Coordinates of C-alpha atoms in Angstrom, one line a residue:
M1 CA -21.2 83.1 100.1
L2 CA -22.9 84.2 96.8
H3 CA -25.9 83.1 95.7
Y4 CA -24.3 81.6 92.8
F5 CA -23.6 78.6 94.8
D6 CA -27.4 78.1 95.8
I7 CA -28.5 76.5 92.9
S8 CA -29.1 72.8 92.6
K9 CA -25.8 70.4 92.7
W10 CA -27.3 69.0 89.1
K11 CA -27.5 72.2 87.8
L12 CA -23.7 73.2 88.9
S13 CA -22.3 69.9 87.7
I14 CA -23.8 70.5 84.2
L15 CA -22.7 74.1 84.2
S16 CA -19.3 73.0 84.8
G17 CA -19.4 70.5 82.0
I18 CA -20.8 73.1 79.4
L19 CA -17.9 75.7 80.4
I20 CA -15.1 73.1 80.1
G21 CA -16.6 71.7 77.0
L22 CA -17.0 74.8 75.4
A23 CA -13.4 76.0 76.1
Y24 CA -12.1 73.1 74.0
P25 CA -11.4 73.9 70.0
P26 CA -12.8 74.7 67.8
S27 CA -14.3 77.1 70.1
P28 CA -12.3 80.2 70.7
L29 CA -13.4 80.5 74.3
G30 CA -10.5 78.8 75.8
F31 CA -11.0 81.4 78.8
L32 CA -13.5 79.7 80.1
A33 CA -11.3 76.8 81.5
W34 CA -10.2 79.4 83.8
F35 CA -13.3 79.3 85.8
G36 CA -15.2 76.4 84.2
L37 CA -14.5 74.0 87.2
I38 CA -15.4 76.3 90.1
P39 CA -18.9 74.8 90.3
L40 CA -17.7 71.0 90.3
I41 CA -14.9 72.3 92.9
H42 CA -17.9 73.8 95.2
I43 CA -19.8 70.4 94.9
I44 CA -16.8 68.2 95.7
L45 CA -16.0 70.3 99.0
N46 CA -19.5 70.4 100.0
S47 CA -21.0 67.0 99.5
S48 CA -20.9 63.6 100.7
I49 CA -18.4 61.1 98.7
F50 CA -21.2 59.5 96.8
N51 CA -22.6 62.6 95.6
S52 CA -19.2 64.1 94.5
L53 CA -18.3 61.1 92.2
K54 CA -21.9 60.9 91.2
Y55 CA -21.9 64.8 90.0
S56 CA -18.3 64.7 88.8
Y57 CA -19.4 61.8 86.5
V58 CA -22.1 63.9 85.4
T59 CA -19.7 66.9 84.6
G60 CA -17.5 64.3 82.8
L61 CA -20.6 63.2 80.5
I62 CA -21.3 66.7 79.6
V63 CA -17.7 67.5 78.8
N64 CA -16.9 64.3 76.7
S65 CA -20.1 64.5 75.0
I66 CA -19.0 68.2 73.7
T67 CA -15.3 67.4 72.9
V68 CA -15.7 63.6 71.3
Y69 CA -19.4 63.8 70.2
W70 CA -17.5 63.3 66.5
F71 CA -16.8 59.7 67.1
G72 CA -20.1 59.0 66.3
L73 CA -20.0 60.6 62.8
N74 CA -17.3 58.1 61.7
S75 CA -18.3 57.2 58.2
G76 CA -15.7 54.5 58.1
A77 CA -17.7 52.4 60.4
G78 CA -21.6 51.6 60.2
F79 CA -24.0 54.1 61.8
A80 CA -24.6 51.7 64.8
T81 CA -21.0 50.8 65.5
A82 CA -20.1 54.5 65.3
I83 CA -22.8 55.4 67.9
I84 CA -22.1 52.8 70.0
S85 CA -18.2 53.5 69.8
M86 CA -19.1 57.2 70.5
I87 CA -21.2 56.4 73.7
A88 CA -18.5 54.0 75.0
A89 CA -15.8 56.5 75.0
I90 CA -17.7 59.0 76.6
L91 CA -18.9 56.8 79.6
Y92 CA -15.2 55.7 79.6
L93 CA -13.5 59.0 79.6
S94 CA -16.1 60.0 82.2
I95 CA -14.7 57.5 84.8
F96 CA -11.4 59.6 85.2
W97 CA -13.8 62.5 86.2
L98 CA -15.6 60.4 88.7
I99 CA -12.2 59.2 90.2
L100 CA -11.4 62.9 90.6
G101 CA -14.6 63.6 92.5
L102 CA -14.1 60.2 94.5
V103 CA -10.6 60.9 95.8
C104 CA -10.6 64.6 96.1
S105 CA -14.1 64.2 98.2
W106 CA -12.6 61.3 100.3
Y107 CA -9.3 63.4 101.2
H108 CA -11.4 66.4 102.0
Q109 CA -13.6 64.5 104.3
K110 CA -10.7 63.2 106.2
T111 CA -8.7 66.4 106.2
G112 CA -10.4 69.5 105.0
Y113 CA -7.9 70.0 102.6
G114 CA -9.2 68.8 99.5
L115 CA -8.4 71.7 97.6
F116 CA -4.7 71.3 98.1
V117 CA -4.7 67.7 96.4
F118 CA -7.4 68.7 93.5
P119 CA -4.6 70.2 91.2
L120 CA -2.1 67.3 91.8
L121 CA -5.0 65.0 91.3
W122 CA -6.0 66.4 88.1
V123 CA -2.4 66.1 86.8
S124 CA -2.0 62.5 88.1
I125 CA -5.3 61.7 86.2
E126 CA -4.1 63.1 83.0
Y127 CA -0.8 61.2 83.5
L128 CA -2.7 58.0 84.1
R129 CA -4.9 58.5 80.8
S130 CA -1.5 58.6 78.8
F131 CA -0.6 55.0 79.2
G132 CA -1.7 52.0 77.2
P133 CA -3.7 51.1 74.3
L134 CA -6.6 53.3 75.3
S135 CA -4.5 56.1 76.4
F136 CA -6.3 59.3 75.3
P137 CA -4.0 62.6 76.1
W138 CA -6.1 63.9 73.1
I139 CA -8.4 66.0 75.4
N140 CA -6.0 67.0 78.4
L141 CA -7.3 70.5 79.6
G142 CA -4.0 72.3 78.1
L143 CA -5.7 71.7 74.7
T144 CA -8.0 74.4 75.8
Q145 CA -5.4 77.3 75.6
T146 CA -4.0 76.7 72.3
F147 CA -6.1 79.9 71.3
S148 CA -3.5 82.2 72.8
L149 CA 0.5 81.2 72.1
P150 CA 2.0 82.8 75.1
L151 CA -0.2 80.5 77.4
I152 CA 1.1 77.4 76.2
Q153 CA 4.8 78.2 75.9
I154 CA 5.3 76.6 79.1
A155 CA 4.9 73.3 77.7
D156 CA 8.4 72.9 76.5
V157 CA 9.5 72.6 80.4
T158 CA 6.4 70.9 81.9
G159 CA 4.6 69.3 79.0
T160 CA 0.9 70.0 78.3
M161 CA 0.1 68.6 81.7
G162 CA 1.8 71.8 83.2
I163 CA -0.4 74.1 81.4
S164 CA -3.4 71.8 82.9
F165 CA -1.9 72.4 86.3
W166 CA -1.9 76.2 86.1
I167 CA -5.3 76.3 84.7
V168 CA -6.7 74.1 87.8
M169 CA -4.7 76.6 90.1
L170 CA -6.5 79.6 88.5
N171 CA -9.8 78.1 89.3
I172 CA -9.0 77.3 92.7
I173 CA -7.8 80.7 93.5
I174 CA -11.0 82.3 91.8
Y175 CA -13.2 80.2 93.7
L176 CA -11.6 81.0 97.0
A177 CA -12.0 84.6 96.3
I178 CA -15.6 84.5 95.4
N179 CA -16.4 81.8 98.3
S180 CA -15.7 84.3 100.8
K181 CA -18.0 86.6 102.3
R182 CA -17.2 89.4 100.1
I183 CA -15.2 88.6 97.0
E184 CA -11.5 88.8 98.3
K185 CA -9.7 91.1 95.7
K186 CA -6.2 90.1 97.3
I187 CA -6.8 86.7 96.4
L188 CA -8.1 87.5 92.9
S189 CA -5.1 89.5 92.4
I190 CA -3.2 86.3 93.0
G191 CA -4.7 84.8 90.1
V192 CA -4.3 88.1 87.8
L193 CA -0.7 87.8 88.7
L194 CA -0.5 84.2 87.8
L195 CA -1.8 84.5 84.5
T196 CA 0.2 87.7 83.9
V197 CA 3.2 85.8 84.7
I198 CA 2.2 82.9 82.4
F199 CA 1.5 85.1 79.5
L200 CA 4.5 87.4 79.7
L201 CA 6.9 84.3 80.3
G202 CA 5.4 82.7 77.2
F203 CA 5.6 86.1 75.1
F204 CA 9.0 86.4 75.8
R205 CA 9.9 82.8 75.2
I206 CA 8.4 83.3 71.8
S207 CA 10.6 86.2 71.3
I208 CA 13.9 84.1 72.0
I209 CA 12.9 81.1 70.0
Q210 CA 12.1 83.4 66.7
N211 CA 15.6 85.0 67.2
Q212 CA 17.3 81.7 67.1
D213 CA 19.5 81.2 64.4
I214 CA 18.2 79.2 61.4
L215 CA 20.9 76.6 60.1
N216 CA 19.1 75.2 57.1
N217 CA 15.8 75.5 55.4
I218 CA 13.8 72.4 53.8
S219 CA 11.5 73.6 51.1
T220 CA 8.7 71.4 51.4
A221 CA 5.6 70.9 49.2
I222 CA 2.6 69.7 51.5
V223 CA 0.0 68.3 49.2
Q224 CA -3.7 68.2 50.2
P225 CA -5.8 66.2 47.7
N226 CA -9.1 66.7 49.3
I227 CA -10.3 63.1 48.4
D228 CA -13.5 61.6 50.1
P229 CA -11.8 58.7 51.9
N230 CA -15.3 56.8 51.7
L231 CA -14.9 56.4 48.1
K232 CA -11.2 55.6 48.0
W233 CA -11.4 52.1 47.8
E234 CA -14.2 51.7 45.2
E235 CA -13.1 50.0 42.0
N236 CA -15.2 52.8 39.9
F237 CA -13.3 55.8 41.7
R238 CA -9.8 54.4 42.2
D239 CA -8.5 55.5 38.7
R240 CA -9.7 59.0 39.5
I241 CA -7.8 59.0 42.5
F242 CA -4.7 57.8 40.8
N243 CA -5.1 60.6 38.4
T244 CA -5.4 63.2 41.1
M245 CA -2.4 62.4 42.7
D246 CA -0.5 62.0 39.8
S247 CA -1.6 65.6 38.6
L248 CA -1.0 67.0 42.2
H249 CA 2.5 65.4 42.2
I250 CA 3.6 66.9 38.9
K251 CA 2.2 70.3 40.1
A252 CA 4.3 69.9 43.2
I253 CA 7.4 69.3 41.4
E254 CA 7.0 72.3 39.2
H255 CA 7.5 74.5 42.7
N256 CA 11.0 72.7 42.6
P257 CA 10.7 71.9 46.4
D258 CA 13.4 69.9 48.2
F259 CA 10.8 67.4 49.6
I260 CA 7.1 66.4 48.8
L261 CA 4.8 65.4 51.4
W262 CA 1.2 63.4 50.9
P263 CA -1.0 62.8 53.5
E264 CA -2.0 59.1 55.1
A265 CA -3.0 56.2 52.8
A266 CA -2.8 58.7 49.9
L267 CA -3.3 55.9 47.4
P268 CA -5.8 52.8 47.5
T269 CA -2.9 50.3 47.0
Y270 CA -0.4 48.6 48.7
L271 CA 2.2 50.8 47.1
R272 CA 5.5 49.0 48.2
L273 CA 3.8 45.8 46.4
N274 CA 2.2 47.3 43.6
Y275 CA 5.2 47.7 41.1
S276 CA 3.6 49.3 38.1
T277 CA 2.3 52.3 40.1
K278 CA 5.5 52.2 42.4
R279 CA 7.5 52.6 39.2
S280 CA 5.4 55.5 37.9
I281 CA 6.0 57.6 41.1
L282 CA 9.6 56.5 41.2
K283 CA 10.2 57.7 37.6
K284 CA 9.0 61.0 38.5
V285 CA 11.0 61.3 41.8
K286 CA 14.1 60.2 39.9
E287 CA 13.5 62.7 37.1
S288 CA 12.8 65.6 39.4
N289 CA 15.4 64.7 42.2
I290 CA 12.9 65.6 44.6
P291 CA 12.1 62.6 47.4
L292 CA 8.3 61.8 48.2
L293 CA 7.0 60.7 51.5
T294 CA 3.7 59.2 51.1
G295 CA 1.2 57.4 53.3
T296 CA 0.3 53.8 52.5
P297 CA -1.1 50.6 53.8
D298 CA 1.3 48.0 53.7
R299 CA 1.2 44.0 54.4
N300 CA 3.8 41.5 55.3
K301 CA 3.7 37.7 55.2
R302 CA 5.1 35.6 58.1
N303 CA 6.8 32.2 57.8
G304 CA 3.7 30.5 58.9
G305 CA 1.9 32.2 56.3
Q306 CA -0.3 34.6 58.5
I307 CA -0.5 38.2 56.6
D308 CA 0.1 41.3 58.8
Y309 CA -1.5 44.4 57.9
Y310 CA 0.0 48.0 58.5
N311 CA -0.7 51.8 58.4
A312 CA 2.5 52.8 56.9
A313 CA 4.5 55.3 55.6
M314 CA 7.0 55.3 52.5
L315 CA 10.1 57.6 51.9
I316 CA 10.9 57.3 47.9
K317 CA 14.2 58.8 47.2
P318 CA 15.7 59.7 43.8
D319 CA 18.4 57.1 44.0
G320 CA 15.7 54.6 43.9
S321 CA 15.7 53.4 47.6
T322 CA 12.6 53.2 49.8
K323 CA 12.3 53.5 53.5
M324 CA 9.2 52.4 55.5
Y325 CA 7.9 53.3 58.7
Y326 CA 4.9 51.4 60.6
K327 CA 2.3 53.3 62.8
M328 CA 3.0 52.3 66.3
H329 CA 0.1 53.4 68.2
L330 CA -3.1 52.2 66.4
V331 CA -6.6 54.2 67.0
P332 CA -8.4 51.8 69.3
F333 CA -11.7 49.8 67.9
A334 CA -11.0 51.6 64.6
E335 CA -7.6 50.3 63.5
S336 CA -7.1 47.1 66.1
I337 CA -9.0 45.8 68.9
P338 CA -7.2 46.5 72.2
F339 CA -5.3 43.8 74.1
A340 CA -6.3 41.4 71.3
N341 CA -2.5 39.9 71.5
Y342 CA -3.2 38.9 75.1
F343 CA -6.8 37.7 74.8
S344 CA -7.2 35.7 71.8
A345 CA -10.9 36.1 72.0
L346 CA -10.8 39.5 71.2
K347 CA -9.6 38.8 67.6
K348 CA -12.9 37.4 66.8
L349 CA -14.7 40.7 67.3
N350 CA -15.7 42.9 64.5
F351 CA -16.6 46.5 64.7
G352 CA -15.7 47.2 61.1
Q353 CA -12.2 48.1 62.3
A354 CA -9.3 47.5 60.3
N355 CA -7.0 44.9 61.4
F356 CA -3.6 46.6 61.5
K357 CA -0.5 45.5 63.5
A358 CA 1.3 47.9 65.5
G359 CA 4.7 49.0 64.1
S360 CA 7.6 48.6 66.8
K361 CA 10.5 50.7 65.0
Y362 CA 11.3 54.5 65.5
T363 CA 12.1 55.1 62.0
I364 CA 14.4 58.1 61.2
F365 CA 14.1 59.5 57.7
N366 CA 16.5 61.9 56.0
V367 CA 16.2 64.5 53.2
K368 CA 18.9 66.8 52.2
N369 CA 21.2 65.3 55.0
I370 CA 18.6 66.3 57.6
P371 CA 17.1 63.6 60.0
F372 CA 13.4 63.5 60.4
A373 CA 10.5 61.8 61.7
N374 CA 7.0 60.9 60.3
L375 CA 3.8 60.5 62.7
I376 CA 0.7 59.0 61.2
C377 CA -2.6 60.6 62.3
Y378 CA -3.5 59.8 66.1
E379 CA 0.3 59.6 66.8
S380 CA 0.4 63.3 67.0
S381 CA -1.6 63.1 70.2
I382 CA 0.8 61.2 72.0
P383 CA 3.6 63.2 73.5
K384 CA 6.2 60.4 74.2
I385 CA 6.1 59.1 70.5
V386 CA 7.2 62.9 69.6
R387 CA 9.8 63.2 71.9
K388 CA 11.3 59.7 71.3
F389 CA 11.7 60.7 67.8
V390 CA 13.3 64.0 68.6
N391 CA 15.5 62.5 71.1
L392 CA 16.8 60.1 68.3
G393 CA 17.8 63.1 66.2
A394 CA 14.6 64.0 64.3
K395 CA 15.3 67.9 63.3
F396 CA 11.7 68.2 61.9
I397 CA 8.3 66.4 62.3
T398 CA 6.1 65.3 59.5
I399 CA 2.2 64.2 60.0
E400 CA 0.2 62.5 57.6
T401 CA -3.1 62.0 58.5
N402 CA -7.1 61.7 57.1
D403 CA -9.1 63.8 59.4
S404 CA -12.1 63.5 57.2
W405 CA -13.8 60.2 58.5
C406 CA -16.0 62.2 61.1
G407 CA -16.6 65.0 58.5
H408 CA -16.2 68.6 59.4
S409 CA -16.5 68.4 62.8
S410 CA -14.4 69.5 66.1
G411 CA -12.2 66.5 65.7
V412 CA -10.5 68.0 62.8
Y413 CA -9.8 71.3 64.9
Q414 CA -8.8 69.5 67.8
H415 CA -6.3 67.4 65.9
F416 CA -4.7 70.4 64.5
Q417 CA -4.3 72.2 67.5
I418 CA -2.7 69.2 69.2
A419 CA 0.1 69.3 66.5
K420 CA 0.7 73.1 67.8
L421 CA 1.6 71.5 71.4
R422 CA 4.0 68.9 70.1
A423 CA 5.5 71.6 68.3
V424 CA 5.9 73.9 71.4
E425 CA 6.8 70.8 73.6
N426 CA 9.9 69.8 71.4
R427 CA 10.5 73.1 69.9
I428 CA 10.3 71.5 66.5
P429 CA 8.9 72.4 63.2
I430 CA 5.9 70.3 62.0
A431 CA 5.0 69.8 58.5
R432 CA 1.3 68.4 58.2
S433 CA -0.3 66.7 55.3
A434 CA -4.2 66.0 55.7
N435 CA -6.3 64.3 53.3
T436 CA -8.8 67.2 53.6
G437 CA -7.4 69.5 56.0
I438 CA -6.0 70.9 57.8
S439 CA -2.4 71.0 56.1
A440 CA 0.2 73.5 57.5
L441 CA 3.6 74.5 58.8
I442 CA 3.6 75.0 62.3
L443 CA 6.7 76.5 63.7
P444 CA 8.7 75.6 66.9
T445 CA 6.6 78.6 68.9
G446 CA 3.3 76.8 67.8
R447 CA 2.7 79.6 65.1
V448 CA 0.9 78.5 61.9
D449 CA 3.1 79.8 59.3
R450 CA 1.0 78.6 56.4
K451 CA -2.0 76.4 56.1
I452 CA -4.6 75.1 53.8
P453 CA -8.2 75.1 55.5
F454 CA -10.4 72.0 55.4
D455 CA -12.2 70.8 52.5
K456 CA -9.7 72.3 49.8
Q457 CA -7.6 70.9 47.2
E458 CA -4.4 72.6 47.1
I459 CA -0.1 72.6 47.4
L460 CA 1.2 74.4 50.0
V461 CA 5.1 75.2 49.7
A462 CA 6.7 76.2 52.9
S463 CA 10.0 76.4 54.2
V464 CA 10.7 74.3 57.1
P465 CA 13.3 76.2 59.2
I466 CA 15.9 73.8 61.1
R467 CA 17.4 75.3 64.4
N468 CA 19.3 73.9 66.8
I469 CA 16.9 74.2 70.0
S470 CA 16.5 71.8 72.6
S471 CA 13.8 71.8 75.5
F472 CA 13.6 70.5 79.0
Y473 CA 10.7 68.6 77.9
T474 CA 12.3 66.6 75.3
K475 CA 15.1 65.9 77.5
Y476 CA 13.3 65.0 80.8
G477 CA 9.6 63.8 79.5
D478 CA 6.8 64.1 82.0
W479 CA 8.9 64.9 85.1
F480 CA 6.5 67.2 86.0
A481 CA 3.4 64.9 86.1
L482 CA 5.5 62.2 87.7
I483 CA 6.5 64.8 90.6
C484 CA 2.8 65.8 91.0
T485 CA 1.9 62.2 91.2
L486 CA 4.5 61.2 93.5
I487 CA 3.6 64.3 96.0
L488 CA -0.2 62.9 95.8
I489 CA 0.3 59.5 96.7
I490 CA 2.6 60.5 99.7
T491 CA -0.1 63.2 100.6
I492 CA -2.8 60.3 100.6
L493 CA -1.1 57.4 101.9
P494 CA -0.9 58.3 105.4
V495 CA -4.5 59.2 105.6
W496 CA -5.4 56.0 103.9
F497 CA -3.2 53.9 106.6
Q498 CA -4.4 56.2 109.3
K499 CA -8.1 55.2 108.3
K500 CA -7.0 51.4 108.3
S501 CA -5.6 51.6 112.0

């Protein structure tokens, strides 16, 4: 065994956490994920169950501190609330690392085959973390590979969890090679072969997609107003925002696009109910004959008098008609309190969050007789929502977001890279309008065709290509993760029941 493994378990767990944490965007060091798990793997295979779960949790704390520190920079909440939410998120997300260490170590102690279940367990944990109001697939390991387009092309078959699987497998192969008395070059060659095959298949897949016929183009003016969200609802600043958006609307019309896209909550008003503002916008839409999709807050009164608030999007068409979409997956503790509908006492909690109600309808919009769907901010990190929209007929996706609440942080770049994964998974183009950036057109290969950088006011006119491409993932969803989970259960249960008997 190399002296590399002779350092303390604390240092190994911290090293693993740093390597994996630094592999996430905006760092260009995604290759660190190829071997970043090796110190943790060594700990799990050579420690007691208690030490394995303890050091796995430490690694998780380091990784999550590096990747989601920006929770604590949320200027939309008070300082104390932002810091508490960051700490709570780090502690909660690290529990999944604890589970990894616990189960893998326990199985290795019983059978000696902990390495076999490690990749299956990793995928199963990512799969588990994708469910419920606290789901957070944002930090799936596959996100680390968005620095290289060929390496993420497998997502159109397996989803991003397939990318996570081969990353973990590569870590295991390298570990086996360097854990021998002498570094086994034959084992390392297997790792090189795996990486080469993934890269070449991705490269050829990109070439095939790029050569697919384009059936139509939607010329889209993507507007990035670059407005400070903290000032948006202040009385003495609102008129300036209305004037800014009006000016940008006029400039966008001058480009004569087929369609104009504004970001999330573009105006500080309930646009559907603000007739004077809506009338002014509708006039420009009618005169230009160019539809506009804008993010807007909305509210509806129930029969009992209770008012429901929504984070919404509104499509305004030249014929005067409008259509609404209500955000379905709300940001936990920022837009709503999870499980509040089931436990009324939770409704009394006040962390400075918005009290939005989640929408329930997958709304399909239409421009130039081309169906499309819109995602609002955090929804773009939820693969099953995008997949559902595409299965309902959407030929392209728009994303309206406001990534500036946490400043110029890693969260901005992580969120942008996530959109690349959604494009690849479903082989669909994505037009993204962010209040302060990053706005862009992303092609079905994940390639960024054009973009507006963070903290810049600009209008990007891009041609959204419409192709007739279907993906295995769109049709069958997280089949790969489900199979991994089933194999894991079938593998673990006999050992568990053997213990009981």
